[in-house]
Tab-separated table of C-alpha atoms in Angstrom:
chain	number	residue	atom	x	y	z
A	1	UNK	CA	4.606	-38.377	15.826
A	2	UNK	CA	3.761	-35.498	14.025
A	3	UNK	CA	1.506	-35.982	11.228
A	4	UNK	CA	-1.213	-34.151	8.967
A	5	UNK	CA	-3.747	-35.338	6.440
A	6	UNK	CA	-5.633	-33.865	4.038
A	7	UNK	CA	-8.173	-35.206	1.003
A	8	UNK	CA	-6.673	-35.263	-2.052
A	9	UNK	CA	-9.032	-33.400	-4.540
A	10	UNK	CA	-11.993	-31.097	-4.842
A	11	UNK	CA	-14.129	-30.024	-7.316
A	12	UNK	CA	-16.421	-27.149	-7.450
A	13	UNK	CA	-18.084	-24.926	-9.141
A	14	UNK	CA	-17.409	-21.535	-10.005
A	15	UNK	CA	-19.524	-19.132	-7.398
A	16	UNK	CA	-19.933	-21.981	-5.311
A	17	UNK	CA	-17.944	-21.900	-1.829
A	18	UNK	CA	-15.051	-24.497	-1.362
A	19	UNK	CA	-14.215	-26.400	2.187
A	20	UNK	CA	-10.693	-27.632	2.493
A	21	UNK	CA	-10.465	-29.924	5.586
A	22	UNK	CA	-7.286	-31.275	7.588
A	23	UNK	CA	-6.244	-32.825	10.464
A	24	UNK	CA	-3.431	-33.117	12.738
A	25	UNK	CA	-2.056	-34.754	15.235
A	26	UNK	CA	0.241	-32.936	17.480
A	27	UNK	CA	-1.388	-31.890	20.572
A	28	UNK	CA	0.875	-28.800	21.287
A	29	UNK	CA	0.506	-27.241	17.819
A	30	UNK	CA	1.332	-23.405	17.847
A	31	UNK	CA	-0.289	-22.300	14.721
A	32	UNK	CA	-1.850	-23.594	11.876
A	33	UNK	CA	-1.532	-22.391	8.513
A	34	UNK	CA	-3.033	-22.568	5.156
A	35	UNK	CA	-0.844	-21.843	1.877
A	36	UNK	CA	-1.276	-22.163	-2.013
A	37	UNK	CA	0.381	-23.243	-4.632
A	38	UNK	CA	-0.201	-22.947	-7.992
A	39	UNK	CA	1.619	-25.214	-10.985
A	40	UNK	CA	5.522	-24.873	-10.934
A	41	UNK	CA	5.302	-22.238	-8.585
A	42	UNK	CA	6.139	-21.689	-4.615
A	43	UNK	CA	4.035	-21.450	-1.550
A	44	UNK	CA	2.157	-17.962	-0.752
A	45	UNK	CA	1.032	-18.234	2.499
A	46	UNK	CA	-3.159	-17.409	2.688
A	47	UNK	CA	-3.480	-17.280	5.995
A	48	UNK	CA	-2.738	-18.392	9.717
A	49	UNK	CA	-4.656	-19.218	13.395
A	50	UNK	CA	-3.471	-19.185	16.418
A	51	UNK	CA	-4.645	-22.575	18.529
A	52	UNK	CA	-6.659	-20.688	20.721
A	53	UNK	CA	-8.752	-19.075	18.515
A	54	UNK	CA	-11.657	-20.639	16.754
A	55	UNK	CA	-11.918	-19.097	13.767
A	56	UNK	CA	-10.352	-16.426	11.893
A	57	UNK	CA	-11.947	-14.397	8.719
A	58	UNK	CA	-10.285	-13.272	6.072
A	59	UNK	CA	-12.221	-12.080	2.921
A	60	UNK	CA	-12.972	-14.694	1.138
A	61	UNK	CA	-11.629	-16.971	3.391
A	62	UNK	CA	-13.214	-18.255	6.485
A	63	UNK	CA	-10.556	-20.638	8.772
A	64	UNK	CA	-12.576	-22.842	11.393
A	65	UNK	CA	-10.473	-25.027	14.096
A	66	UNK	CA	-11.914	-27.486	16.383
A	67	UNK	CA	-8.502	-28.193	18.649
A	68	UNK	CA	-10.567	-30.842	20.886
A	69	UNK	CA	-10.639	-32.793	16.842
A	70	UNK	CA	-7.741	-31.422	15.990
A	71	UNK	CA	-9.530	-30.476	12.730
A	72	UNK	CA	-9.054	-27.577	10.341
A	73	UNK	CA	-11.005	-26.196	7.721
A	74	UNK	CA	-10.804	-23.534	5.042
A	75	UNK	CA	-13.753	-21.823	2.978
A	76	UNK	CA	-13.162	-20.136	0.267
A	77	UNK	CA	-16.431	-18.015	-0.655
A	78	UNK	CA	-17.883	-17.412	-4.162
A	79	UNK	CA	-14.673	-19.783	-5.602
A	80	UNK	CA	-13.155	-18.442	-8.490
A	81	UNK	CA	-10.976	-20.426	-11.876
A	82	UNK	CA	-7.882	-18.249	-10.475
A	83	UNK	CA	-8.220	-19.984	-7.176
A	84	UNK	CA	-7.654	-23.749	-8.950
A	85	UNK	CA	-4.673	-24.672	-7.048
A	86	UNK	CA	-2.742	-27.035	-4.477
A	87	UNK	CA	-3.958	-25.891	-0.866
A	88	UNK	CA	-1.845	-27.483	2.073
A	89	UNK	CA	-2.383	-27.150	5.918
A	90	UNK	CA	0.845	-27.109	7.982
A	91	UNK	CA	1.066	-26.520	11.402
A	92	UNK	CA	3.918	-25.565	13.495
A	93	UNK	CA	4.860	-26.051	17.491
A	94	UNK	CA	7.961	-25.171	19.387
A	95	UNK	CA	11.238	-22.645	18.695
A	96	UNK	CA	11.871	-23.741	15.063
A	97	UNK	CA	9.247	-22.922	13.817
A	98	UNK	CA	9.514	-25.587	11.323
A	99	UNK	CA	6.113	-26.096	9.290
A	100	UNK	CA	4.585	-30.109	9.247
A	101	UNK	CA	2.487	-30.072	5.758
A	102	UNK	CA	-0.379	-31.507	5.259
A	103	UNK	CA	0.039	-33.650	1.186
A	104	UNK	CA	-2.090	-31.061	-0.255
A	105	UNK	CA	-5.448	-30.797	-1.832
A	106	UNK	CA	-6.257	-29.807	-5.663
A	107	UNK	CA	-8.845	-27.555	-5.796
A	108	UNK	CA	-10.242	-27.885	-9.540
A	109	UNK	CA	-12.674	-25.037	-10.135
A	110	UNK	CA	-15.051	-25.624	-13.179
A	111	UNK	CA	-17.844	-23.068	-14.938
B	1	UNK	CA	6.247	-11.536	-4.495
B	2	UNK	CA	7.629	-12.426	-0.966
B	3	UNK	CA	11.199	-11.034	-1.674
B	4	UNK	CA	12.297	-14.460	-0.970
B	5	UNK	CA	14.839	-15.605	-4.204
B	6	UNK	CA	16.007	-18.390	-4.709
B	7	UNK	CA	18.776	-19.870	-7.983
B	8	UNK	CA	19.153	-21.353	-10.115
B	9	UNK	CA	15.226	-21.912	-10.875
B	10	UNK	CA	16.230	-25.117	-12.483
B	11	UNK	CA	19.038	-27.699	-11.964
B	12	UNK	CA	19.966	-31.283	-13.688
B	13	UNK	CA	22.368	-33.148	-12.117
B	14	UNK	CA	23.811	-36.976	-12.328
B	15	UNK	CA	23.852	-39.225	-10.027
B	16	UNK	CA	26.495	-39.319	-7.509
B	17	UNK	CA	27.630	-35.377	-8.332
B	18	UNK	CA	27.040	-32.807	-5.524
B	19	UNK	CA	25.170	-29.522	-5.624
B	20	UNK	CA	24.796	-26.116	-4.126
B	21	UNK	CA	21.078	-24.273	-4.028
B	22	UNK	CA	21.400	-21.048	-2.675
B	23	UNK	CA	18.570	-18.307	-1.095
B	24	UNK	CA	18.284	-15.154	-0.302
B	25	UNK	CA	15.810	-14.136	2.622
B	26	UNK	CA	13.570	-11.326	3.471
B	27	UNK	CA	15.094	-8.278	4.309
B	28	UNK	CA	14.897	-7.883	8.211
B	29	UNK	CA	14.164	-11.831	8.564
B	30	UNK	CA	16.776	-13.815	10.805
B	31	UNK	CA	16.321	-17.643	9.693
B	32	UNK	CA	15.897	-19.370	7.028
B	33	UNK	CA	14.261	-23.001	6.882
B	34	UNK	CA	14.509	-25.695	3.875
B	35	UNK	CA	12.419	-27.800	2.762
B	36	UNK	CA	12.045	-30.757	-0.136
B	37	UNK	CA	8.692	-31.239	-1.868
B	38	UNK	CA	8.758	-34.445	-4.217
B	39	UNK	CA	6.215	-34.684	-7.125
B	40	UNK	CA	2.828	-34.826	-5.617
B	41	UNK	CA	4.007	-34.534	-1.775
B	42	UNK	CA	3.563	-31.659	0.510
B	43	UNK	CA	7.249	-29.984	1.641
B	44	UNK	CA	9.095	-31.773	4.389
B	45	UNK	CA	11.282	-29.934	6.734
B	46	UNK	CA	15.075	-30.577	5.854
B	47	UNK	CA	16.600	-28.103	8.401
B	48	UNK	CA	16.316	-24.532	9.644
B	49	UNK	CA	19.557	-21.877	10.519
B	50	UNK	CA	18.891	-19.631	12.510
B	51	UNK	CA	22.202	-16.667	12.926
B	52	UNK	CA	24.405	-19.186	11.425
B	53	UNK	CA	23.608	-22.035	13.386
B	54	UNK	CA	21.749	-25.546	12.948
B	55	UNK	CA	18.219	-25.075	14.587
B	56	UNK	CA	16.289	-28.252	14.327
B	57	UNK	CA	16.374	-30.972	11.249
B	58	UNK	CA	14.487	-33.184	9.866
B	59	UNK	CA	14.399	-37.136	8.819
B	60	UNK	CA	17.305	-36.576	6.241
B	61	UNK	CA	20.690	-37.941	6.088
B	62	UNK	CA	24.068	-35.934	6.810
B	63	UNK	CA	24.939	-35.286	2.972
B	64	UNK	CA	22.506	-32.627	3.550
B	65	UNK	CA	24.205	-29.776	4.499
B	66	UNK	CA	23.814	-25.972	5.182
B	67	UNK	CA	25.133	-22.516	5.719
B	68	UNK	CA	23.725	-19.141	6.830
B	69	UNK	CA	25.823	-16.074	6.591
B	70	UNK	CA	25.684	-13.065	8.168
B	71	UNK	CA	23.270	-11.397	5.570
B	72	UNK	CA	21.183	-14.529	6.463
B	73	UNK	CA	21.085	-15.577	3.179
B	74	UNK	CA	21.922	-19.489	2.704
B	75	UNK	CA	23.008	-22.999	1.157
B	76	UNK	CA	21.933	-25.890	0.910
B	77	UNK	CA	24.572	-28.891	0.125
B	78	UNK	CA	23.804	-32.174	-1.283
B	79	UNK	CA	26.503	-34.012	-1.561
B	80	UNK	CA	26.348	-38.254	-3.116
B	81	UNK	CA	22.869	-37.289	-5.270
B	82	UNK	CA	20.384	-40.059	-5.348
B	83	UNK	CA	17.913	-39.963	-8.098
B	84	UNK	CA	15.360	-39.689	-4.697
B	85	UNK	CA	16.578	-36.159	-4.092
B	86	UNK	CA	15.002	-35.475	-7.312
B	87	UNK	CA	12.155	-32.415	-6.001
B	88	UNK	CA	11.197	-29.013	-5.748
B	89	UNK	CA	13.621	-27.313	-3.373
B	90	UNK	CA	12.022	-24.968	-1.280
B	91	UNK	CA	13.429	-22.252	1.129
B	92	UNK	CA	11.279	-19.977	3.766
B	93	UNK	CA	12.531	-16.805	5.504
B	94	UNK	CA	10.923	-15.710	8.783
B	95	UNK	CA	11.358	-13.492	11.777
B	96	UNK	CA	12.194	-16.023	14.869
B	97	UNK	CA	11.620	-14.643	18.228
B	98	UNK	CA	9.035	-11.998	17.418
B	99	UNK	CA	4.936	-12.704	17.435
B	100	UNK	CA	5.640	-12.682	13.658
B	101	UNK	CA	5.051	-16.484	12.780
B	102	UNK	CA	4.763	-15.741	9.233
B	103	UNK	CA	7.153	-17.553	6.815
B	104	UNK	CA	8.042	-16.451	3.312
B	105	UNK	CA	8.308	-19.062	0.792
B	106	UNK	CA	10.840	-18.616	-2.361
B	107	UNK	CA	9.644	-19.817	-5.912
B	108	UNK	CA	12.093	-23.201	-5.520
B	109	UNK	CA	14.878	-25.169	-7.215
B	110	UNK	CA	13.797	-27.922	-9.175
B	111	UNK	CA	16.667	-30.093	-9.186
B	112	UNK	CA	16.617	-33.187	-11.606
B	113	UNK	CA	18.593	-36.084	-10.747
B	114	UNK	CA	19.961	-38.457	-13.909
């Protein structure tokens, strides 16, 4: 079945860059995606790759996928307090487009 | 701000009662997908309408219900609460059918279940 994991926490320090990893299991994943969400608050989507690309950068934000792993990371460069938050992978695959999450990681940014 | 909205913000509800969450989607977005996020769980995929059809559900039983109508916006339905269903209610609006793959999320019901 359809399943993705992610580490629970992270801690880092502010100016330092942050690595969020995940990884999935279905095979014909579509796209994967990485949103945030802060405390009592929705989901803003960060950003999005396409499987057959192998990386895609954004910014601050550098997405790497190894699809023959089935492993996806996210950097965030120079990591600021404002980006403390819940990060969670999903990925997506056929005409739904219905979004598997990952159970998130908390990114705790200290000074 | 995604343009995604979603009411009320906050629900409590007992046991056994039934209740209505409603969204309204992105303007120009056709479908509109649901999802439940417990307390300290990522969102899981309760169902997705797509022009005012069922299209594709998740693991969750028929008291879970839905409607799209023809401005897209939608309902969710839980009818026979369990104190389970106690989460973060969380509706998406996207474009289905384009290259677009993007989906919107709304801010969320939390619904309380006594």
């Amino acid at each position: 079945g359809e399943d993705v994991e992610q580490s629970l926490f992270l801690s880092v320090r502010e100016g330092d860059s942050s690595v969020i990893n995940c990884t999935y299991t279905d095979s014909s994943s579509t796209y994967l995606y990485w949103y945030k969400q802060e405390p009592g608050a929705g989901l803003q989507l960060l950003t999005y790759i396409f499987s057959n690309m192998d990386m895609k950068q954004d910014q601050r934000l550098t997405v790497l996928l190894n699809k023959k792993d089935k492993h996806l990371s996210l950097r965030i460069a120079d990591t600021q307090t404002g980006d403390s938050a819940i990060y969670f992978c999903a990925e997506s695959s056929g005409n739904t487009d219905k979004l598997i999450f990952g159970t998130g990681t908390r990114l705790q940014v200290f000074p | 701000e995604t343009g995604v909205t979603q009411s009320p913000t906050h629900l409590i509800k007992t046991r056994g009662q039934q209740v209505t969450l409603r969204c309204s989607s992105q303007s120009g977005h056709n479908t509109v997908s649901w999802y439940q996020q417990a307390l300290g769980q990522g969102p899981q995929f309760i169902f997705q309408y797509y022009r005012e059809e069922e299209n594709g559900r998740g693991n969750f039983p028929p008291r879970f219900s839905g409607l799209q109508f023809p401005n897209y916006s939608s309902e969710l339905n839980v009818n026979a609460l369990e104190l389970d269903d106690s989460a973060l209610y969380l509706c998406a609006s996207s474009l289905v059918g384009t290259a677009n793959t993007e989906a919107f999320f709304g801010q969320g019901t939390r619904l309380t279940v006594v």
